């Protein structure tokens, strides 16, 4: 099993450009998440999807949109990239939203916005 | 709101030394607690977890006990190896089903 996969691995954007980060999981999980990781900040939740067809804002949603395309795929879109969005982005999935559920993480996408 | 505080690093140890990484939390209710590990260039992996007070999570020689009275979940290992060099994150299960992370502690183990 591949688990959680993310594409691309690395991307450089200019300010104002748009891009979509892709995430897919093959564990038949209901819930999926997008986090960003910044130095000294830990990981912070951007958006999550409790189940197919639903999405909700997390701690830091401004400047991002998401789409839960189907049960497997959850994409993150930056409509107009800003240097403050330079970060490492992680997608994760879990069986559900219960607080004891383990989340499984992808390898991350490193994004640099110039 | 819910939060996690863990000791700041970096932590540098010699091989076979004893490791403790402190983690305390603030939360309403009774959250599950987790330790995740991130090896260089990789995503996060679950190391261990505990879902209720006095539970002990353990994996690969690492242990942590859920202490409700001190709101703590300290990570320990009796004898670290070079291969344990990584960043360790303490986290709690938030009400939205998300994880609330500490800032991470970088561990370097020297041979």
PDB file of C-alpha atoms in Angstrom:
ATOM      1  CA  UNK A   1       0.000   0.000   0.000  1.00  0.00           C
ATOM      2  CA  UNK A   2       1.206   3.487  -0.846  1.00  0.00           C
ATOM      3  CA  UNK A   3      -0.605   5.102   2.116  1.00  0.00           C
ATOM      4  CA  UNK A   4      -0.841   8.855   1.591  1.00  0.00           C
ATOM      5  CA  UNK A   5       0.775  10.305  -1.515  1.00  0.00           C
ATOM      6  CA  UNK A   6       1.338  13.958  -2.381  1.00  0.00           C
ATOM      7  CA  UNK A   7       2.356  15.747  -5.534  1.00  0.00           C
ATOM      8  CA  UNK A   8       4.452  17.652  -6.289  1.00  0.00           C
ATOM      9  CA  UNK A   9       7.352  17.124  -3.892  1.00  0.00           C
ATOM     10  CA  UNK A  10       8.745  20.575  -4.449  1.00  0.00           C
ATOM     11  CA  UNK A  11       7.470  23.717  -6.179  1.00  0.00           C
ATOM     12  CA  UNK A  12       8.684  27.251  -6.713  1.00  0.00           C
ATOM     13  CA  UNK A  13       6.082  29.928  -7.436  1.00  0.00           C
ATOM     14  CA  UNK A  14       6.176  33.632  -8.053  1.00  0.00           C
ATOM     15  CA  UNK A  15       3.959  35.914  -6.008  1.00  0.00           C
ATOM     16  CA  UNK A  16       0.462  35.937  -7.485  1.00  0.00           C
ATOM     17  CA  UNK A  17       0.704  32.582  -9.243  1.00  0.00           C
ATOM     18  CA  UNK A  18      -1.740  29.822  -8.481  1.00  0.00           C
ATOM     19  CA  UNK A  19      -1.241  26.129  -7.952  1.00  0.00           C
ATOM     20  CA  UNK A  20      -2.960  23.028  -6.646  1.00  0.00           C
ATOM     21  CA  UNK A  21      -1.388  20.518  -4.300  1.00  0.00           C
ATOM     22  CA  UNK A  22      -2.686  17.006  -4.761  1.00  0.00           C
ATOM     23  CA  UNK A  23      -3.203  14.363  -2.101  1.00  0.00           C
ATOM     24  CA  UNK A  24      -4.522  10.820  -2.343  1.00  0.00           C
ATOM     25  CA  UNK A  25      -4.906   7.982   0.144  1.00  0.00           C
ATOM     26  CA  UNK A  26      -5.540   4.306  -0.456  1.00  0.00           C
ATOM     27  CA  UNK A  27      -6.563   3.290   3.075  1.00  0.00           C
ATOM     28  CA  UNK A  28     -10.300   3.857   2.574  1.00  0.00           C
ATOM     29  CA  UNK A  29     -10.203   6.595   5.207  1.00  0.00           C
ATOM     30  CA  UNK A  30     -13.131   8.932   5.714  1.00  0.00           C
ATOM     31  CA  UNK A  31     -11.278  11.991   6.986  1.00  0.00           C
ATOM     32  CA  UNK A  32      -8.505  13.975   5.364  1.00  0.00           C
ATOM     33  CA  UNK A  33      -6.504  17.015   6.458  1.00  0.00           C
ATOM     34  CA  UNK A  34      -4.111  19.657   5.188  1.00  0.00           C
ATOM     35  CA  UNK A  35      -1.438  21.050   7.524  1.00  0.00           C
ATOM     36  CA  UNK A  36       1.395  23.470   7.043  1.00  0.00           C
ATOM     37  CA  UNK A  37       4.699  23.198   8.849  1.00  0.00           C
ATOM     38  CA  UNK A  38       6.771  26.270   9.547  1.00  0.00           C
ATOM     39  CA  UNK A  39      10.050  26.442  11.477  1.00  0.00           C
ATOM     40  CA  UNK A  40       9.457  26.679  15.213  1.00  0.00           C
ATOM     41  CA  UNK A  41       5.668  26.467  14.769  1.00  0.00           C
ATOM     42  CA  UNK A  42       4.884  22.789  14.656  1.00  0.00           C
ATOM     43  CA  UNK A  43       2.084  21.843  12.267  1.00  0.00           C
ATOM     44  CA  UNK A  44      -1.062  23.905  11.915  1.00  0.00           C
ATOM     45  CA  UNK A  45      -4.335  22.767  10.384  1.00  0.00           C
ATOM     46  CA  UNK A  46      -5.431  24.576   7.228  1.00  0.00           C
ATOM     47  CA  UNK A  47      -8.563  22.676   6.197  1.00  0.00           C
ATOM     48  CA  UNK A  48     -10.049  19.304   6.837  1.00  0.00           C
ATOM     49  CA  UNK A  49     -12.692  17.034   5.383  1.00  0.00           C
ATOM     50  CA  UNK A  50     -14.606  14.853   7.814  1.00  0.00           C
ATOM     51  CA  UNK A  51     -16.058  12.767   5.009  1.00  0.00           C
ATOM     52  CA  UNK A  52     -16.575  12.818   1.276  1.00  0.00           C
ATOM     53  CA  UNK A  53     -18.548  15.897   0.312  1.00  0.00           C
ATOM     54  CA  UNK A  54     -17.683  18.009   3.357  1.00  0.00           C
ATOM     55  CA  UNK A  55     -14.888  20.458   4.088  1.00  0.00           C
ATOM     56  CA  UNK A  56     -14.232  22.786   7.017  1.00  0.00           C
ATOM     57  CA  UNK A  57     -11.759  25.478   7.966  1.00  0.00           C
ATOM     58  CA  UNK A  58      -8.969  24.821  10.381  1.00  0.00           C
ATOM     59  CA  UNK A  59      -6.698  27.197  12.245  1.00  0.00           C
ATOM     60  CA  UNK A  60      -5.087  28.973   9.268  1.00  0.00           C
ATOM     61  CA  UNK A  61      -7.432  28.806   6.220  1.00  0.00           C
ATOM     62  CA  UNK A  62      -6.891  32.271   4.736  1.00  0.00           C
ATOM     63  CA  UNK A  63      -5.474  32.205   1.208  1.00  0.00           C
ATOM     64  CA  UNK A  64      -6.386  28.569   0.584  1.00  0.00           C
ATOM     65  CA  UNK A  65      -9.241  26.564  -0.849  1.00  0.00           C
ATOM     66  CA  UNK A  66      -9.805  22.828  -0.826  1.00  0.00           C
ATOM     67  CA  UNK A  67     -11.737  20.238  -2.769  1.00  0.00           C
ATOM     68  CA  UNK A  68     -12.644  16.744  -1.623  1.00  0.00           C
ATOM     69  CA  UNK A  69     -12.842  15.254  -5.075  1.00  0.00           C
ATOM     70  CA  UNK A  70     -13.879  11.783  -3.895  1.00  0.00           C
ATOM     71  CA  UNK A  71     -13.138   9.568  -0.935  1.00  0.00           C
ATOM     72  CA  UNK A  72      -9.496   9.118  -1.975  1.00  0.00           C
ATOM     73  CA  UNK A  73      -8.473  12.613  -3.034  1.00  0.00           C
ATOM     74  CA  UNK A  74      -8.250  15.963  -1.254  1.00  0.00           C
ATOM     75  CA  UNK A  75      -6.613  18.900  -3.011  1.00  0.00           C
ATOM     76  CA  UNK A  76      -5.365  22.231  -1.689  1.00  0.00           C
ATOM     77  CA  UNK A  77      -5.384  25.296  -3.936  1.00  0.00           C
ATOM     78  CA  UNK A  78      -3.505  28.544  -3.610  1.00  0.00           C
ATOM     79  CA  UNK A  79      -5.284  31.066  -5.834  1.00  0.00           C
ATOM     80  CA  UNK A  80      -2.737  33.865  -5.538  1.00  0.00           C
ATOM     81  CA  UNK A  81       0.423  32.758  -3.801  1.00  0.00           C
ATOM     82  CA  UNK A  82       2.150  35.034  -1.302  1.00  0.00           C
ATOM     83  CA  UNK A  83       5.642  34.741   0.254  1.00  0.00           C
ATOM     84  CA  UNK A  84       3.955  34.058   3.616  1.00  0.00           C
ATOM     85  CA  UNK A  85       2.717  30.778   2.136  1.00  0.00           C
ATOM     86  CA  UNK A  86       6.264  29.472   1.785  1.00  0.00           C
ATOM     87  CA  UNK A  87       6.080  26.339   3.892  1.00  0.00           C
ATOM     88  CA  UNK A  88       6.014  22.572   3.870  1.00  0.00           C
ATOM     89  CA  UNK A  89       2.511  21.219   3.331  1.00  0.00           C
ATOM     90  CA  UNK A  90       1.408  17.862   4.681  1.00  0.00           C
ATOM     91  CA  UNK A  91      -1.709  15.934   3.853  1.00  0.00           C
ATOM     92  CA  UNK A  92      -3.001  13.380   6.337  1.00  0.00           C
ATOM     93  CA  UNK A  93      -5.881  10.942   6.595  1.00  0.00           C
ATOM     94  CA  UNK A  94      -7.649   9.021   9.335  1.00  0.00           C
ATOM     95  CA  UNK A  95     -10.530   6.626   9.690  1.00  0.00           C
ATOM     96  CA  UNK A  96     -12.716   9.322  11.213  1.00  0.00           C
ATOM     97  CA  UNK A  97     -12.801  12.417  13.386  1.00  0.00           C
ATOM     98  CA  UNK A  98     -12.745  10.632  16.737  1.00  0.00           C
ATOM     99  CA  UNK A  99     -10.066  12.130  18.970  1.00  0.00           C
ATOM    100  CA  UNK A 100      -8.270   8.820  19.389  1.00  0.00           C
ATOM    101  CA  UNK A 101      -7.876   8.212  15.654  1.00  0.00           C
ATOM    102  CA  UNK A 102      -4.347   7.958  14.325  1.00  0.00           C
ATOM    103  CA  UNK A 103      -3.555  10.210  11.399  1.00  0.00           C
ATOM    104  CA  UNK A 104      -1.313   9.009   8.591  1.00  0.00           C
ATOM    105  CA  UNK A 105       0.815  11.597   6.867  1.00  0.00           C
ATOM    106  CA  UNK A 106       2.117  11.983   3.353  1.00  0.00           C
ATOM    107  CA  UNK A 107       5.754  12.878   2.601  1.00  0.00           C
ATOM    108  CA  UNK A 108       5.008  16.588   2.186  1.00  0.00           C
ATOM    109  CA  UNK A 109       5.227  19.263  -0.499  1.00  0.00           C
ATOM    110  CA  UNK A 110       7.888  21.923  -0.060  1.00  0.00           C
ATOM    111  CA  UNK A 111       6.641  25.229  -1.502  1.00  0.00           C
ATOM    112  CA  UNK A 112       8.734  28.319  -2.046  1.00  0.00           C
ATOM    113  CA  UNK A 113       6.987  31.550  -3.046  1.00  0.00           C
ATOM    114  CA  UNK A 114       9.291  34.257  -4.359  1.00  0.00           C
TER     115      UNK A 114
ATOM    116  CA  UNK B   1      -8.118  26.749  23.606  1.00  0.00           C
ATOM    117  CA  UNK B   2      -6.330  23.445  23.549  1.00  0.00           C
ATOM    118  CA  UNK B   3      -2.557  23.603  23.339  1.00  0.00           C
ATOM    119  CA  UNK B   4       0.602  21.547  23.689  1.00  0.00           C
ATOM    120  CA  UNK B   5       3.914  22.698  25.108  1.00  0.00           C
ATOM    121  CA  UNK B   6       7.033  20.618  24.651  1.00  0.00           C
ATOM    122  CA  UNK B   7      10.615  21.224  25.590  1.00  0.00           C
ATOM    123  CA  UNK B   8      12.605  23.188  23.109  1.00  0.00           C
ATOM    124  CA  UNK B   9      15.589  21.687  21.457  1.00  0.00           C
ATOM    125  CA  UNK B  10      17.795  20.871  19.958  1.00  0.00           C
ATOM    126  CA  UNK B  11      18.737  17.984  22.213  1.00  0.00           C
ATOM    127  CA  UNK B  12      22.088  16.332  21.604  1.00  0.00           C
ATOM    128  CA  UNK B  13      22.899  13.004  23.279  1.00  0.00           C
ATOM    129  CA  UNK B  14      25.522  10.344  23.013  1.00  0.00           C
ATOM    130  CA  UNK B  15      24.527   6.864  21.882  1.00  0.00           C
ATOM    131  CA  UNK B  16      23.062   4.765  24.729  1.00  0.00           C
ATOM    132  CA  UNK B  17      22.129   7.831  26.790  1.00  0.00           C
ATOM    133  CA  UNK B  18      18.719   8.186  28.437  1.00  0.00           C
ATOM    134  CA  UNK B  19      16.212  10.410  26.686  1.00  0.00           C
ATOM    135  CA  UNK B  20      13.389  12.479  28.134  1.00  0.00           C
ATOM    136  CA  UNK B  21      11.388  14.985  26.118  1.00  0.00           C
ATOM    137  CA  UNK B  22       8.858  16.823  28.229  1.00  0.00           C
ATOM    138  CA  UNK B  23       5.340  17.499  26.997  1.00  0.00           C
ATOM    139  CA  UNK B  24       2.457  19.160  28.819  1.00  0.00           C
ATOM    140  CA  UNK B  25      -0.978  19.991  27.513  1.00  0.00           C
ATOM    141  CA  UNK B  26      -3.990  22.183  28.120  1.00  0.00           C
ATOM    142  CA  UNK B  27      -7.334  20.807  27.041  1.00  0.00           C
ATOM    143  CA  UNK B  28     -10.961  20.576  27.967  1.00  0.00           C
ATOM    144  CA  UNK B  29     -12.218  17.070  28.349  1.00  0.00           C
ATOM    145  CA  UNK B  30     -10.000  14.032  27.980  1.00  0.00           C
ATOM    146  CA  UNK B  31      -8.073  14.144  24.738  1.00  0.00           C
ATOM    147  CA  UNK B  32      -6.008  11.371  23.263  1.00  0.00           C
ATOM    148  CA  UNK B  33      -2.291  12.092  23.291  1.00  0.00           C
ATOM    149  CA  UNK B  34       0.252  11.224  20.646  1.00  0.00           C
ATOM    150  CA  UNK B  35       3.949  11.308  19.873  1.00  0.00           C
ATOM    151  CA  UNK B  36       4.858  11.595  16.215  1.00  0.00           C
ATOM    152  CA  UNK B  37       8.365  11.390  14.783  1.00  0.00           C
ATOM    153  CA  UNK B  38       9.697  13.037  11.636  1.00  0.00           C
ATOM    154  CA  UNK B  39      12.900  11.687  10.141  1.00  0.00           C
ATOM    155  CA  UNK B  40      14.888  14.002   7.872  1.00  0.00           C
ATOM    156  CA  UNK B  41      13.113  14.679   4.590  1.00  0.00           C
ATOM    157  CA  UNK B  42      10.073  12.585   5.489  1.00  0.00           C
ATOM    158  CA  UNK B  43       6.516  13.043   6.714  1.00  0.00           C
ATOM    159  CA  UNK B  44       5.358  12.393  10.239  1.00  0.00           C
ATOM    160  CA  UNK B  45       4.869   8.889  11.577  1.00  0.00           C
ATOM    161  CA  UNK B  46       2.981   7.851  14.661  1.00  0.00           C
ATOM    162  CA  UNK B  47       5.411   6.729  17.346  1.00  0.00           C
ATOM    163  CA  UNK B  48       2.957   5.971  20.132  1.00  0.00           C
ATOM    164  CA  UNK B  49      -0.322   7.099  21.620  1.00  0.00           C
ATOM    165  CA  UNK B  50      -2.470   6.905  24.742  1.00  0.00           C
ATOM    166  CA  UNK B  51      -6.198   7.403  24.805  1.00  0.00           C
ATOM    167  CA  UNK B  52      -7.001   7.707  28.511  1.00  0.00           C
ATOM    168  CA  UNK B  53      -5.447   8.636  31.825  1.00  0.00           C
ATOM    169  CA  UNK B  54      -2.714   6.297  33.125  1.00  0.00           C
ATOM    170  CA  UNK B  55      -2.397   4.580  29.755  1.00  0.00           C
ATOM    171  CA  UNK B  56       1.168   3.933  28.687  1.00  0.00           C
ATOM    172  CA  UNK B  57       2.004   4.037  25.022  1.00  0.00           C
ATOM    173  CA  UNK B  58       5.128   2.244  23.861  1.00  0.00           C
ATOM    174  CA  UNK B  59       6.920   1.485  20.605  1.00  0.00           C
ATOM    175  CA  UNK B  60      10.514   0.853  19.499  1.00  0.00           C
ATOM    176  CA  UNK B  61      11.775   1.270  23.072  1.00  0.00           C
ATOM    177  CA  UNK B  62      10.036   4.627  23.529  1.00  0.00           C
ATOM    178  CA  UNK B  63       7.437   5.059  26.248  1.00  0.00           C
ATOM    179  CA  UNK B  64       5.069   7.784  27.439  1.00  0.00           C
ATOM    180  CA  UNK B  65       2.437   7.722  30.180  1.00  0.00           C
ATOM    181  CA  UNK B  66      -0.729   9.821  30.109  1.00  0.00           C
ATOM    182  CA  UNK B  67      -0.707  11.715  33.420  1.00  0.00           C
ATOM    183  CA  UNK B  68      -3.973  13.545  33.923  1.00  0.00           C
ATOM    184  CA  UNK B  69      -2.995  14.994  37.306  1.00  0.00           C
ATOM    185  CA  UNK B  70       0.047  16.748  35.848  1.00  0.00           C
ATOM    186  CA  UNK B  71      -1.390  17.117  32.302  1.00  0.00           C
ATOM    187  CA  UNK B  72       1.766  15.572  30.940  1.00  0.00           C
ATOM    188  CA  UNK B  73       2.858  12.991  28.383  1.00  0.00           C
ATOM    189  CA  UNK B  74       6.649  12.889  28.578  1.00  0.00           C
ATOM    190  CA  UNK B  75       8.552  10.755  26.063  1.00  0.00           C
ATOM    191  CA  UNK B  76      11.330   8.501  27.378  1.00  0.00           C
ATOM    192  CA  UNK B  77      13.788   5.995  26.004  1.00  0.00           C
ATOM    193  CA  UNK B  78      16.356   4.157  28.055  1.00  0.00           C
ATOM    194  CA  UNK B  79      19.123   3.939  25.455  1.00  0.00           C
ATOM    195  CA  UNK B  80      19.045   6.042  22.305  1.00  0.00           C
ATOM    196  CA  UNK B  81      20.665   5.094  19.016  1.00  0.00           C
ATOM    197  CA  UNK B  82      22.008   7.199  16.176  1.00  0.00           C
ATOM    198  CA  UNK B  83      18.990   6.074  14.145  1.00  0.00           C
ATOM    199  CA  UNK B  84      16.699   7.856  16.646  1.00  0.00           C
ATOM    200  CA  UNK B  85      17.918  11.230  15.392  1.00  0.00           C
ATOM    201  CA  UNK B  86      14.759  13.006  14.255  1.00  0.00           C
ATOM    202  CA  UNK B  87      12.236  15.667  15.243  1.00  0.00           C
ATOM    203  CA  UNK B  88       9.673  14.538  17.820  1.00  0.00           C
ATOM    204  CA  UNK B  89       6.229  16.118  18.083  1.00  0.00           C
ATOM    205  CA  UNK B  90       3.811  15.807  20.949  1.00  0.00           C
ATOM    206  CA  UNK B  91       0.165  16.236  19.929  1.00  0.00           C
ATOM    207  CA  UNK B  92      -3.332  15.988  21.286  1.00  0.00           C
ATOM    208  CA  UNK B  93      -6.543  15.049  19.518  1.00  0.00           C
ATOM    209  CA  UNK B  94      -8.576  18.221  19.024  1.00  0.00           C
ATOM    210  CA  UNK B  95     -12.333  18.598  19.023  1.00  0.00           C
ATOM    211  CA  UNK B  96     -12.404  18.972  15.210  1.00  0.00           C
ATOM    212  CA  UNK B  97     -10.688  15.622  14.815  1.00  0.00           C
ATOM    213  CA  UNK B  98      -7.456  17.408  14.023  1.00  0.00           C
ATOM    214  CA  UNK B  99      -4.183  17.114  15.841  1.00  0.00           C
ATOM    215  CA  UNK B 100      -2.854  20.023  17.880  1.00  0.00           C
ATOM    216  CA  UNK B 101       0.926  19.869  17.821  1.00  0.00           C
ATOM    217  CA  UNK B 102       3.724  21.139  19.957  1.00  0.00           C
ATOM    218  CA  UNK B 103       6.530  22.940  18.179  1.00  0.00           C
ATOM    219  CA  UNK B 104       8.728  19.860  17.936  1.00  0.00           C
ATOM    220  CA  UNK B 105      12.004  18.849  19.540  1.00  0.00           C
ATOM    221  CA  UNK B 106      14.986  18.001  17.376  1.00  0.00           C
ATOM    222  CA  UNK B 107      17.067  15.130  18.709  1.00  0.00           C
ATOM    223  CA  UNK B 108      20.592  14.436  17.509  1.00  0.00           C
ATOM    224  CA  UNK B 109      22.348  11.301  18.719  1.00  0.00           C
ATOM    225  CA  UNK B 110      26.140  11.145  18.326  1.00  0.00           C
ATOM    226  CA  UNK B 111      28.026   7.851  18.043  1.00  0.00           C
TER     227      UNK B 111
END
